[in-house]
Amino acid sequence: MRKKIIAANWKMNMTQAESARFVESFLRDLGEITDVEVVIVPPFTAIAKVIEALGRAQNIKVGAQNMYWEKSGAFTGEISAALLRDLFVHYVVLGHSERRTLFGETDEIVNPKVHAAHEATLHPIVCIGETLEQRDKGNVEKILSIQLRGSLAGLKPKELQETVIAYEPVWAIGTGRNATPEQAQEAHAFVRKTLREMADDATAERVRIQYGGSVKPENARELMSQPDIDGALVGGASLDPRSFVQIVKAARER
Ligand code: PGA
């Protein structure tokens, strides 16, 4: 049984004070939760504050939104896996579509980052997804296959099992227009089939695949009741602690 994983991708939002207020309110409304894993992914500047505010809250981890693959050195403006581990960060989002489209990240850039994350025992959340044009041309599977095989090339089965994949159709990110549960399930099933081909059945069964793209309290339950949807990567709706709590709670109800 795969434990559902819900991540809050705050993107370039939330000051330290706002982050602390969010965590306080979130913990109060969430109560004890052990059957769903929650990941908060603040901007770098608020990571330490979020960790401090979480205290010993169970089953809530912290992630980063990006990193560079080198261990250390003259790379102005970059941050390494080791520096993130130093802050007790557990997850790192890699290859988000905003990084791909706005900052020129390709699978060739994402792949060494994924390897560097595993070497430092950080768990990558690797984002893949097609644009509307690619979907309209009937190329969803082709694009997902290329991104998966490129971003995850050379990973051992154990590393693959510790990798989270986020299927985020680009046309659904920040648009208010989510994939239907059927569209999402179809893509997730294809991702799992590809993982089976890349590794083996047992590995593919263990990998958690999140859906991302306009997840809200109103659509979370139906999306996450699909057999191959193991959680959500939430942008906009994760900035409000009340709506994020509702999404986490939706993941508990099967
Ligand atoms: P959204 O963003 O929930 O605002 O669509 C999702 C994401 O970019 O991860």
Coordinates of N, CA and C and ligand atoms in Angstrom, one line a residue:
M1 N 0.8 -1.2 0.0 CA 0.0 0.0 0.0 C 0.9 1.3 0.0
R2 N 0.7 2.1 -1.0 CA 1.5 3.3 -1.0 C 0.8 4.4 -0.1
K3 N 1.7 5.0 0.7 CA 1.2 6.1 1.6 C 1.0 7.3 0.8
K4 N -0.1 8.0 0.8 CA -0.4 9.2 0.0 C 0.6 10.3 0.5
I5 N 1.0 11.1 -0.4 CA 1.9 12.2 -0.1 C 1.3 13.5 -0.7
I6 N 1.1 14.5 0.1 CA 0.5 15.8 -0.3 C 1.6 16.8 -0.1
A7 N 1.9 17.6 -1.1 CA 3.0 18.6 -0.9 C 2.4 20.0 -1.3
A8 N 2.9 20.9 -0.5 CA 2.5 22.4 -0.7 C 3.6 23.1 -1.3
N9 N 3.5 23.4 -2.6 CA 4.5 24.1 -3.3 C 4.2 25.6 -3.2
W10 N 4.9 26.3 -2.4 CA 4.6 27.7 -2.1 C 5.2 28.6 -3.2
K11 N 6.0 28.1 -4.1 CA 6.6 28.9 -5.1 C 7.3 30.1 -4.5
M12 N 7.2 31.3 -5.2 CA 7.9 32.5 -4.7 C 7.0 33.3 -3.8
N13 N 6.5 32.7 -2.8 CA 5.5 33.4 -1.9 C 5.9 33.0 -0.4
M14 N 5.4 33.8 0.5 CA 5.5 33.5 2.0 C 6.8 34.1 2.6
T15 N 6.6 35.1 3.4 CA 7.7 35.6 4.2 C 7.9 34.6 5.4
Q16 N 8.9 34.9 6.2 CA 9.1 34.1 7.4 C 7.9 34.2 8.3
A17 N 7.4 35.4 8.6 CA 6.3 35.6 9.5 C 5.0 34.9 8.9
E18 N 4.8 35.0 7.6 CA 3.6 34.4 7.1 C 3.7 32.8 7.2
S19 N 5.0 32.3 7.0 CA 5.2 30.9 7.0 C 4.9 30.4 8.4
A20 N 5.4 31.1 9.4 CA 5.2 30.7 10.8 C 3.7 30.7 11.2
R21 N 3.0 31.7 10.7 CA 1.5 31.8 10.9 C 0.8 30.6 10.2
F22 N 1.2 30.3 9.0 CA 0.6 29.2 8.3 C 0.8 27.9 9.1
V23 N 2.0 27.6 9.5 CA 2.2 26.3 10.2 C 1.4 26.2 11.4
E24 N 1.4 27.3 12.2 CA 0.6 27.3 13.4 C -0.9 26.9 13.1
S25 N -1.5 27.6 12.2 CA -2.9 27.4 11.9 C -3.1 26.0 11.3
F26 N -2.2 25.6 10.4 CA -2.3 24.3 9.8 C -2.2 23.2 10.8
L27 N -1.3 23.2 11.7 CA -1.2 22.2 12.7 C -2.4 22.1 13.6
R28 N -2.9 23.3 13.9 CA -4.1 23.3 14.8 C -5.3 22.7 14.1
D29 N -5.5 22.9 12.9 CA -6.7 22.4 12.2 C -6.5 20.9 11.7
L30 N -5.2 20.5 11.5 CA -5.0 19.2 11.0 C -5.1 18.1 12.1
G31 N -4.7 18.5 13.3 CA -4.7 17.4 14.3 C -3.6 16.4 14.0
E32 N -3.8 15.2 14.7 CA -2.8 14.2 14.5 C -3.1 13.5 13.2
I33 N -2.0 13.2 12.5 CA -2.2 12.5 11.2 C -1.0 11.7 10.9
T34 N -1.3 10.4 10.7 CA -0.1 9.5 10.5 C -0.3 8.7 9.2
D35 N -1.5 8.7 8.6 CA -1.7 7.9 7.5 C -1.5 8.6 6.1
V36 N -1.1 9.9 6.2 CA -0.8 10.7 5.0 C 0.5 11.4 5.3
E37 N 1.4 11.4 4.3 CA 2.6 12.2 4.5 C 2.4 13.6 3.9
V38 N 2.8 14.6 4.6 CA 2.7 16.0 4.2 C 4.0 16.6 4.0
V39 N 4.2 17.3 2.9 CA 5.5 18.0 2.7 C 5.2 19.5 2.4
I40 N 5.9 20.3 3.2 CA 5.8 21.8 2.9 C 7.0 22.2 2.2
V41 N 6.8 22.9 1.1 CA 7.9 23.3 0.2 C 8.0 24.8 0.1
P42 N 8.6 25.4 1.1 CA 8.6 26.9 1.1 C 9.7 27.4 0.2
P43 N 9.8 28.8 0.0 CA 11.0 29.3 -0.7 C 12.2 29.1 0.2
F44 N 13.4 29.1 -0.3 CA 14.6 28.8 0.5 C 14.6 29.7 1.8
T45 N 14.2 31.0 1.6 CA 14.3 31.9 2.7 C 13.4 31.6 3.9
A46 N 12.4 30.7 3.7 CA 11.5 30.4 4.8 C 11.7 29.0 5.3
I47 N 12.6 28.2 4.8 CA 12.8 26.8 5.1 C 13.0 26.7 6.6
A48 N 14.0 27.4 7.1 CA 14.4 27.3 8.5 C 13.3 27.6 9.4
K49 N 12.5 28.7 9.1 CA 11.4 29.1 9.9 C 10.3 28.0 9.9
V50 N 10.0 27.4 8.8 CA 9.0 26.4 8.8 C 9.4 25.2 9.6
I51 N 10.7 24.8 9.5 CA 11.2 23.7 10.3 C 11.1 24.0 11.8
E52 N 11.4 25.2 12.2 CA 11.3 25.6 13.6 C 9.8 25.6 14.0
A53 N 8.9 26.1 13.2 CA 7.5 26.2 13.6 C 6.9 24.8 13.6
L54 N 7.4 23.8 12.8 CA 6.8 22.5 12.8 C 7.2 21.7 14.1
G55 N 8.3 22.1 14.7 CA 8.7 21.4 15.9 C 8.8 19.9 15.7
R56 N 8.1 19.1 16.5 CA 8.2 17.7 16.3 C 6.9 17.1 15.7
A57 N 6.3 18.0 14.9 CA 5.0 17.5 14.3 C 5.3 16.3 13.4
Q58 N 4.5 15.2 13.7 CA 4.7 14.0 13.0 C 4.3 14.0 11.6
N59 N 5.1 13.3 10.8 CA 4.6 13.0 9.4 C 4.6 14.3 8.5
I60 N 5.2 15.3 9.0 CA 5.2 16.5 8.1 C 6.7 16.8 7.8
K61 N 7.1 16.8 6.6 CA 8.4 17.0 6.2 C 8.6 18.3 5.4
V62 N 9.8 18.7 5.2 CA 10.0 20.0 4.5 C 10.8 19.7 3.2
G63 N 10.4 20.4 2.1 CA 11.1 20.2 0.9 C 11.7 21.6 0.3
A64 N 12.5 21.5 -0.7 CA 13.0 22.7 -1.3 C 12.5 22.7 -2.7
Q65 N 12.5 23.8 -3.4 CA 11.9 23.9 -4.7 C 12.9 23.7 -5.9
N66 N 14.2 23.6 -5.6 CA 15.2 23.4 -6.6 C 16.5 23.2 -5.9
M67 N 17.5 22.7 -6.6 CA 18.9 22.7 -6.2 C 19.8 22.5 -7.4
Y68 N 21.1 22.6 -7.1 CA 22.1 22.4 -8.1 C 22.8 21.0 -7.9
W69 N 23.4 20.4 -8.9 CA 23.9 19.1 -8.7 C 25.3 19.0 -8.1
E70 N 26.0 20.1 -8.2 CA 27.4 20.1 -7.6 C 27.3 20.1 -6.1
K71 N 28.4 19.5 -5.4 CA 28.3 19.4 -4.0 C 28.6 20.8 -3.3
S72 N 29.6 21.5 -3.9 CA 29.9 22.8 -3.3 C 30.8 23.5 -4.3
G73 N 31.1 24.8 -4.0 CA 32.1 25.5 -4.9 C 31.6 26.8 -5.5
A74 N 32.2 27.3 -6.5 CA 31.9 28.6 -7.0 C 30.7 28.6 -8.0
F75 N 29.5 28.6 -7.4 CA 28.3 28.5 -8.2 C 27.3 29.6 -7.6
T76 N 27.7 30.8 -7.8 CA 26.9 31.9 -7.2 C 25.4 31.8 -7.5
G77 N 24.7 31.9 -6.4 CA 23.2 31.8 -6.5 C 22.6 30.4 -6.4
E78 N 23.5 29.4 -6.4 CA 22.9 28.1 -6.3 C 23.0 27.5 -4.9
I79 N 22.3 26.4 -4.8 CA 22.2 25.7 -3.5 C 22.4 24.2 -3.7
S80 N 23.1 23.5 -2.8 CA 23.4 22.1 -3.0 C 22.6 21.2 -2.2
A81 N 22.6 19.9 -2.5 CA 21.8 19.0 -1.7 C 22.4 18.9 -0.3
A82 N 23.7 19.0 -0.1 CA 24.3 19.0 1.2 C 23.8 20.2 2.0
L83 N 23.7 21.3 1.4 CA 23.3 22.5 2.2 C 21.8 22.4 2.6
L84 N 21.0 21.7 1.8 CA 19.6 21.5 2.1 C 19.5 20.4 3.3
R85 N 20.3 19.4 3.2 CA 20.3 18.4 4.2 C 20.8 19.0 5.6
D86 N 21.7 20.0 5.5 CA 22.1 20.7 6.7 C 21.0 21.4 7.4
L87 N 19.9 21.7 6.6 CA 18.7 22.4 7.2 C 17.7 21.3 7.6
F88 N 18.0 20.1 7.5 CA 17.0 19.0 7.7 C 15.8 19.0 6.7
V89 N 16.2 19.3 5.5 CA 15.2 19.2 4.4 C 15.2 17.7 3.9
H90 N 14.0 17.2 3.6 CA 13.9 15.8 3.2 C 13.6 15.6 1.7
Y91 N 12.9 16.6 1.1 CA 12.5 16.4 -0.3 C 13.0 17.6 -1.1
V92 N 13.1 17.4 -2.4 CA 13.4 18.5 -3.3 C 12.6 18.3 -4.6
V93 N 11.9 19.4 -5.0 CA 11.2 19.4 -6.2 C 12.1 19.7 -7.4
L94 N 12.1 18.8 -8.4 CA 13.1 19.0 -9.5 C 12.3 19.0 -10.8
G95 N 12.7 19.8 -11.7 CA 12.1 19.8 -13.1 C 10.7 20.3 -13.1
H96 N 10.3 21.2 -12.2 CA 9.0 21.8 -12.2 C 8.8 22.5 -13.6
S97 N 7.6 22.5 -14.1 CA 7.3 23.1 -15.4 C 7.7 24.6 -15.5
E98 N 7.6 25.3 -14.3 CA 8.0 26.7 -14.4 C 9.5 26.8 -14.5
R99 N 10.3 25.8 -14.0 CA 11.7 25.8 -14.2 C 12.1 25.4 -15.6
R100 N 11.3 24.5 -16.1 CA 11.5 24.1 -17.5 C 11.2 25.2 -18.5
T101 N 10.1 25.9 -18.3 CA 9.7 26.9 -19.3 C 10.3 28.2 -19.1
L102 N 10.5 28.6 -17.9 CA 11.0 30.0 -17.6 C 12.5 30.0 -17.5
F103 N 13.1 28.9 -17.0 CA 14.6 28.9 -16.8 C 15.3 27.9 -17.6
G104 N 14.7 27.4 -18.6 CA 15.4 26.5 -19.6 C 15.9 25.2 -19.1
E105 N 15.2 24.6 -18.0 CA 15.7 23.3 -17.6 C 15.2 22.2 -18.5
T106 N 16.1 21.3 -18.8 CA 15.7 20.2 -19.7 C 15.9 18.9 -18.9
D107 N 15.5 17.8 -19.5 CA 15.8 16.5 -18.8 C 17.2 16.2 -18.5
E108 N 18.1 16.8 -19.4 CA 19.6 16.6 -19.2 C 20.1 17.4 -18.0
I109 N 19.3 18.4 -17.6 CA 19.7 19.2 -16.4 C 19.1 18.6 -15.2
V110 N 17.8 18.1 -15.4 CA 17.1 17.5 -14.2 C 17.8 16.2 -13.8
N111 N 18.3 15.4 -14.7 CA 18.8 14.1 -14.4 C 20.0 14.1 -13.4
P112 N 21.1 14.9 -13.6 CA 22.1 15.0 -12.6 C 21.7 15.5 -11.3
K113 N 20.7 16.4 -11.3 CA 20.1 16.9 -10.0 C 19.5 15.7 -9.3
V114 N 18.7 14.9 -10.0 CA 18.1 13.7 -9.3 C 19.1 12.8 -8.7
H115 N 20.2 12.6 -9.4 CA 21.3 11.7 -8.9 C 21.9 12.4 -7.7
A116 N 22.2 13.7 -7.8 CA 22.8 14.3 -6.6 C 21.9 14.3 -5.4
A117 N 20.6 14.5 -5.6 CA 19.7 14.4 -4.5 C 19.8 13.1 -3.8
H118 N 19.7 12.0 -4.6 CA 19.8 10.6 -4.0 C 21.1 10.4 -3.2
E119 N 22.2 10.9 -3.8 CA 23.5 10.7 -3.2 C 23.5 11.4 -1.8
A120 N 22.8 12.4 -1.6 CA 22.7 13.1 -0.4 C 21.5 12.7 0.5
T121 N 20.9 11.6 0.1 CA 19.7 11.1 0.8 C 18.5 12.1 0.9
L122 N 18.4 12.9 -0.2 CA 17.3 13.8 -0.3 C 16.3 13.1 -1.3
H123 N 15.0 13.1 -1.0 CA 14.1 12.4 -1.9 C 13.6 13.4 -3.0
P124 N 13.9 13.2 -4.3 CA 13.4 14.1 -5.3 C 11.9 13.9 -5.6
I125 N 11.2 15.0 -5.9 CA 9.9 15.0 -6.4 C 10.1 15.5 -7.8
V126 N 10.0 14.6 -8.8 CA 10.4 15.0 -10.2 C 9.1 15.2 -11.0
C127 N 9.0 16.4 -11.5 CA 7.8 16.9 -12.2 C 7.9 16.6 -13.7
I128 N 6.8 16.1 -14.3 CA 6.7 15.9 -15.7 C 5.3 16.3 -16.1
G129 N 5.1 16.5 -17.4 CA 3.8 16.9 -17.9 C 3.8 17.5 -19.2
E130 N 2.7 17.4 -20.0 CA 2.6 17.8 -21.3 C 2.0 19.2 -21.4
T131 N 2.3 20.0 -22.5 CA 1.6 21.2 -22.7 C 0.2 20.9 -23.4
L132 N -0.6 22.0 -23.5 CA -1.9 21.8 -24.2 C -1.7 21.4 -25.7
E133 N -0.7 22.0 -26.3 CA -0.4 21.8 -27.7 C 0.0 20.3 -27.9
Q134 N 0.8 19.8 -27.0 CA 1.3 18.4 -27.1 C 0.1 17.5 -26.9
R135 N -0.8 17.8 -25.9 CA -2.0 17.0 -25.7 C -2.9 17.0 -26.9
D136 N -3.1 18.2 -27.5 CA -4.0 18.3 -28.7 C -3.5 17.5 -29.8
K137 N -2.2 17.4 -29.9 CA -1.6 16.6 -31.0 C -1.5 15.1 -30.7
G138 N -2.0 14.7 -29.5 CA -2.1 13.3 -29.2 C -0.7 12.8 -28.7
N139 N 0.1 13.7 -28.2 CA 1.5 13.3 -27.9 C 1.7 13.1 -26.4
V140 N 0.7 12.9 -25.6 CA 0.9 12.9 -24.1 C 1.8 11.8 -23.7
E141 N 1.6 10.6 -24.2 CA 2.4 9.4 -23.8 C 3.8 9.6 -24.3
K142 N 4.0 10.1 -25.5 CA 5.3 10.3 -26.0 C 6.1 11.2 -25.1
I143 N 5.5 12.4 -24.7 CA 6.2 13.4 -23.9 C 6.5 12.8 -22.5
L144 N 5.5 12.1 -21.9 CA 5.8 11.6 -20.6 C 6.9 10.6 -20.6
S145 N 6.9 9.7 -21.6 CA 7.9 8.7 -21.7 C 9.3 9.4 -21.9
I146 N 9.4 10.4 -22.7 CA 10.7 11.1 -22.9 C 11.2 11.7 -21.6
Q147 N 10.2 12.4 -20.9 CA 10.6 13.1 -19.7 C 11.0 12.1 -18.6
L148 N 10.3 11.0 -18.5 CA 10.6 10.0 -17.4 C 11.9 9.4 -17.7
R149 N 12.1 8.9 -18.9 CA 13.4 8.2 -19.3 C 14.6 9.1 -19.2
G150 N 14.3 10.4 -19.6 CA 15.5 11.3 -19.5 C 15.8 11.8 -18.1
S151 N 14.8 12.2 -17.3 CA 15.0 12.7 -16.0 C 15.5 11.6 -15.0
L152 N 15.0 10.4 -15.3 CA 15.3 9.4 -14.3 C 16.4 8.4 -14.8
A153 N 17.1 8.7 -15.9 CA 18.0 7.8 -16.4 C 19.1 7.4 -15.4
G154 N 19.4 6.1 -15.4 CA 20.5 5.6 -14.6 C 20.2 5.4 -13.1
L155 N 19.0 5.6 -12.7 CA 18.7 5.4 -11.3 C 18.5 3.9 -11.0
K156 N 19.0 3.5 -9.8 CA 18.8 2.1 -9.4 C 17.4 1.9 -8.9
P157 N 16.9 0.6 -9.0 CA 15.5 0.4 -8.5 C 15.2 1.0 -7.2
K158 N 16.1 0.9 -6.2 CA 15.9 1.4 -4.9 C 15.8 3.0 -4.9
E159 N 16.6 3.6 -5.8 CA 16.5 5.1 -5.9 C 15.2 5.5 -6.5
L160 N 14.8 4.7 -7.5 CA 13.5 5.0 -8.2 C 12.3 4.9 -7.2
Q161 N 12.4 3.9 -6.3 CA 11.3 3.7 -5.3 C 11.3 4.9 -4.3
E162 N 12.4 5.5 -4.1 CA 12.4 6.7 -3.2 C 12.3 8.0 -4.0
T163 N 11.9 7.9 -5.2 CA 11.6 9.1 -6.0 C 10.1 9.3 -6.1
V164 N 9.6 10.5 -5.9 CA 8.2 10.8 -6.1 C 8.1 11.4 -7.5
I165 N 7.1 11.0 -8.2 CA 6.9 11.6 -9.5 C 5.6 12.5 -9.4
A166 N 5.7 13.7 -10.0 CA 4.5 14.6 -10.0 C 4.1 14.7 -11.4
Y167 N 2.9 14.2 -11.8 CA 2.4 14.4 -13.1 C 1.6 15.7 -13.1
E168 N 2.1 16.7 -13.8 CA 1.5 18.0 -13.8 C 1.3 18.5 -15.2
P169 N 0.1 18.3 -15.8 CA -0.2 18.8 -17.1 C 0.0 20.3 -17.1
V170 N 0.9 20.8 -18.0 CA 1.2 22.3 -17.9 C 0.0 23.2 -18.0
W171 N -1.0 22.7 -18.8 CA -2.2 23.5 -19.1 C -3.1 23.6 -17.8
A172 N -2.8 22.8 -16.8 CA -3.6 22.8 -15.6 C -3.0 23.5 -14.5
I173 N -1.7 24.0 -14.6 CA -1.0 24.6 -13.5 C -1.4 26.1 -13.4
G174 N -2.0 26.4 -12.3 CA -2.3 27.8 -12.0 C -3.4 28.4 -12.9
T175 N -4.1 27.5 -13.6 CA -5.1 28.0 -14.5 C -6.5 27.8 -14.0
G176 N -6.7 27.0 -12.9 CA -8.0 26.7 -12.4 C -8.7 25.6 -13.1
R177 N -8.0 25.1 -14.1 CA -8.5 24.1 -15.0 C -7.8 22.8 -14.7
N178 N -8.3 21.9 -13.9 CA -7.6 20.6 -13.6 C -7.9 19.6 -14.6
A179 N -7.0 18.6 -14.7 CA -7.3 17.4 -15.5 C -8.5 16.7 -14.9
T180 N -9.4 16.0 -15.7 CA -10.4 15.3 -15.1 C -9.8 14.1 -14.4
P181 N -10.5 13.5 -13.4 CA -9.9 12.3 -12.7 C -9.5 11.2 -13.8
E182 N -10.4 11.1 -14.8 CA -10.1 10.0 -15.8 C -8.8 10.4 -16.6
Q183 N -8.7 11.6 -17.0 CA -7.5 12.0 -17.8 C -6.3 11.8 -16.9
A184 N -6.4 12.2 -15.6 CA -5.2 12.1 -14.7 C -4.9 10.6 -14.5
Q185 N -5.9 9.8 -14.3 CA -5.6 8.4 -14.0 C -5.0 7.7 -15.2
E186 N -5.4 8.1 -16.4 CA -4.9 7.5 -17.6 C -3.4 7.8 -17.7
A187 N -3.0 9.1 -17.4 CA -1.6 9.5 -17.5 C -0.8 8.8 -16.4
H188 N -1.4 8.7 -15.2 CA -0.7 8.0 -14.1 C -0.4 6.5 -14.4
A189 N -1.5 5.9 -15.0 CA -1.3 4.5 -15.3 C -0.2 4.3 -16.3
F190 N -0.1 5.3 -17.3 CA 1.0 5.2 -18.3 C 2.3 5.4 -17.6
V191 N 2.4 6.3 -16.7 CA 3.7 6.6 -16.0 C 4.1 5.3 -15.3
R192 N 3.1 4.6 -14.6 CA 3.5 3.4 -13.9 C 3.9 2.3 -14.9
K193 N 3.3 2.2 -16.0 CA 3.6 1.2 -17.0 C 5.1 1.5 -17.5
T194 N 5.4 2.8 -17.7 CA 6.7 3.1 -18.1 C 7.8 2.8 -17.1
L195 N 7.4 3.0 -15.8 CA 8.4 2.6 -14.7 C 8.6 1.1 -14.7
R196 N 7.5 0.4 -15.0 CA 7.7 -1.1 -15.0 C 8.7 -1.5 -16.1
E197 N 8.6 -0.8 -17.2 CA 9.6 -1.1 -18.3 C 11.0 -0.6 -18.0
M198 N 11.1 0.5 -17.2 CA 12.4 1.0 -16.9 C 13.1 0.2 -15.8
A199 N 12.2 -0.4 -14.9 CA 12.8 -1.2 -13.8 C 12.1 -2.5 -13.7
D200 N 11.2 -2.7 -12.7 CA 10.5 -4.0 -12.6 C 9.1 -3.7 -12.0
D201 N 8.3 -4.7 -11.9 CA 6.9 -4.6 -11.4 C 6.9 -4.0 -9.9
A202 N 7.8 -4.6 -9.1 CA 7.7 -4.3 -7.7 C 8.1 -2.8 -7.5
T203 N 9.1 -2.4 -8.2 CA 9.6 -1.0 -8.1 C 8.4 -0.1 -8.6
A204 N 7.8 -0.4 -9.7 CA 6.8 0.5 -10.3 C 5.6 0.6 -9.3
E205 N 5.3 -0.5 -8.6 CA 4.2 -0.5 -7.6 C 4.5 0.4 -6.4
R206 N 5.8 0.5 -6.1 CA 6.1 1.3 -4.9 C 6.2 2.8 -5.2
V207 N 6.5 3.2 -6.4 CA 6.7 4.6 -6.7 C 5.4 5.4 -6.5
R208 N 5.5 6.5 -5.7 CA 4.3 7.3 -5.6 C 4.2 8.4 -6.6
I209 N 3.1 8.5 -7.2 CA 2.9 9.5 -8.3 C 1.8 10.5 -7.9
Q210 N 2.2 11.7 -7.8 CA 1.3 12.8 -7.4 C 0.7 13.4 -8.6
Y211 N -0.5 13.9 -8.5 CA -1.1 14.7 -9.5 C -0.9 16.2 -9.1
G212 N -0.6 17.1 -10.0 CA -0.6 18.5 -9.8 C -1.2 19.3 -10.9
G213 N -1.8 20.4 -10.5 CA -2.4 21.3 -11.5 C -3.8 21.6 -11.1
S214 N -4.0 22.8 -10.4 CA -5.3 23.3 -9.9 C -6.0 22.3 -9.0
V215 N -5.2 21.6 -8.1 CA -5.8 20.8 -7.1 C -6.4 21.8 -6.0
K216 N -7.7 21.5 -5.7 CA -8.4 22.4 -4.7 C -9.2 21.4 -3.8
P217 N -9.7 22.0 -2.7 CA -10.5 21.1 -1.8 C -11.7 20.5 -2.6
E218 N -12.2 21.2 -3.5 CA -13.4 20.6 -4.3 C -13.1 19.5 -5.2
N219 N -11.9 19.4 -5.7 CA -11.6 18.3 -6.6 C -10.6 17.2 -6.1
A220 N -10.1 17.5 -4.9 CA -9.0 16.6 -4.4 C -9.5 15.2 -4.2
R221 N -10.6 15.0 -3.6 CA -11.1 13.7 -3.2 C -11.2 12.8 -4.4
E222 N -11.9 13.3 -5.4 CA -12.1 12.5 -6.6 C -10.8 12.2 -7.3
L223 N -9.9 13.2 -7.4 CA -8.6 12.9 -8.1 C -7.9 11.8 -7.3
M224 N -7.9 11.9 -6.0 CA -7.0 11.0 -5.2 C -7.7 9.6 -5.0
S225 N -8.9 9.5 -5.4 CA -9.5 8.2 -5.3 C -9.2 7.3 -6.5
Q226 N -8.5 7.8 -7.5 CA -8.1 7.0 -8.6 C -7.0 6.1 -8.2
P227 N -6.9 4.9 -8.8 CA -6.0 3.9 -8.3 C -4.5 4.2 -8.4
D228 N -4.1 5.0 -9.4 CA -2.7 5.3 -9.5 C -2.3 6.7 -9.1
I229 N -3.3 7.4 -8.5 CA -3.0 8.8 -8.0 C -2.7 8.7 -6.5
D230 N -1.4 8.9 -6.1 CA -0.9 8.7 -4.8 C -0.7 10.0 -4.0
G231 N -1.4 11.0 -4.4 CA -1.2 12.3 -3.7 C -1.3 13.5 -4.6
A232 N -0.9 14.6 -4.1 CA -1.0 15.8 -4.9 C 0.1 16.8 -4.6
L233 N 0.5 17.5 -5.7 CA 1.4 18.6 -5.5 C 0.6 19.9 -5.7
V234 N 0.5 20.7 -4.7 CA -0.5 21.7 -4.7 C 0.2 23.1 -4.7
G235 N -0.2 24.0 -5.6 CA 0.4 25.3 -5.7 C -0.6 26.3 -5.0
G236 N -1.4 27.0 -5.8 CA -2.2 28.1 -5.3 C -3.0 27.7 -4.0
A237 N -3.7 26.6 -4.0 CA -4.5 26.2 -2.9 C -3.7 25.8 -1.6
S238 N -2.4 25.8 -1.7 CA -1.6 25.4 -0.6 C -1.1 26.7 0.2
L239 N -1.5 27.8 -0.3 CA -1.1 29.1 0.4 C -2.1 29.4 1.5
D240 N -3.2 28.8 1.5 CA -4.2 29.0 2.6 C -4.2 27.8 3.4
P241 N -3.9 27.9 4.7 CA -3.8 26.7 5.6 C -5.1 25.9 5.6
R242 N -6.3 26.7 5.6 CA -7.5 25.9 5.7 C -7.8 25.1 4.4
S243 N -7.5 25.6 3.2 CA -7.8 24.8 2.1 C -6.7 23.7 2.0
F244 N -5.5 23.9 2.4 CA -4.5 22.8 2.4 C -4.9 21.7 3.3
V245 N -5.4 22.1 4.5 CA -5.8 21.0 5.5 C -6.9 20.2 4.8
Q246 N -7.8 20.8 4.1 CA -8.9 20.1 3.5 C -8.4 19.1 2.4
I247 N -7.4 19.5 1.7 CA -6.8 18.6 0.7 C -6.1 17.5 1.3
V248 N -5.4 17.7 2.4 CA -4.7 16.6 3.1 C -5.8 15.6 3.7
K249 N -6.8 16.2 4.2 CA -7.9 15.3 4.8 C -8.6 14.5 3.7
A250 N -8.7 15.1 2.5 CA -9.3 14.4 1.4 C -8.5 13.1 1.0
A251 N -7.2 13.2 1.2 CA -6.3 12.1 0.9 C -6.5 10.9 1.8
R252 N -7.1 11.1 3.0 CA -7.3 10.0 4.0 C -8.5 9.2 3.6
E253 N -9.5 9.9 2.9 CA -10.7 9.2 2.7 C -10.6 8.4 1.4
R254 N -10.7 7.1 1.5 CA -10.6 6.3 0.3 C -12.0 5.8 -0.1
Ligands
PGA1 P1 -1.4 25.0 -8.9 O1 0.2 24.7 -9.1 O2 -1.9 24.1 -7.9 O3 -1.4 26.5 -8.5 O4 -2.0 24.7 -10.3 C1 0.6 23.4 -9.0 C2 2.1 23.3 -9.2 O5 2.7 24.2 -9.9 O6 2.8 22.5 -8.6

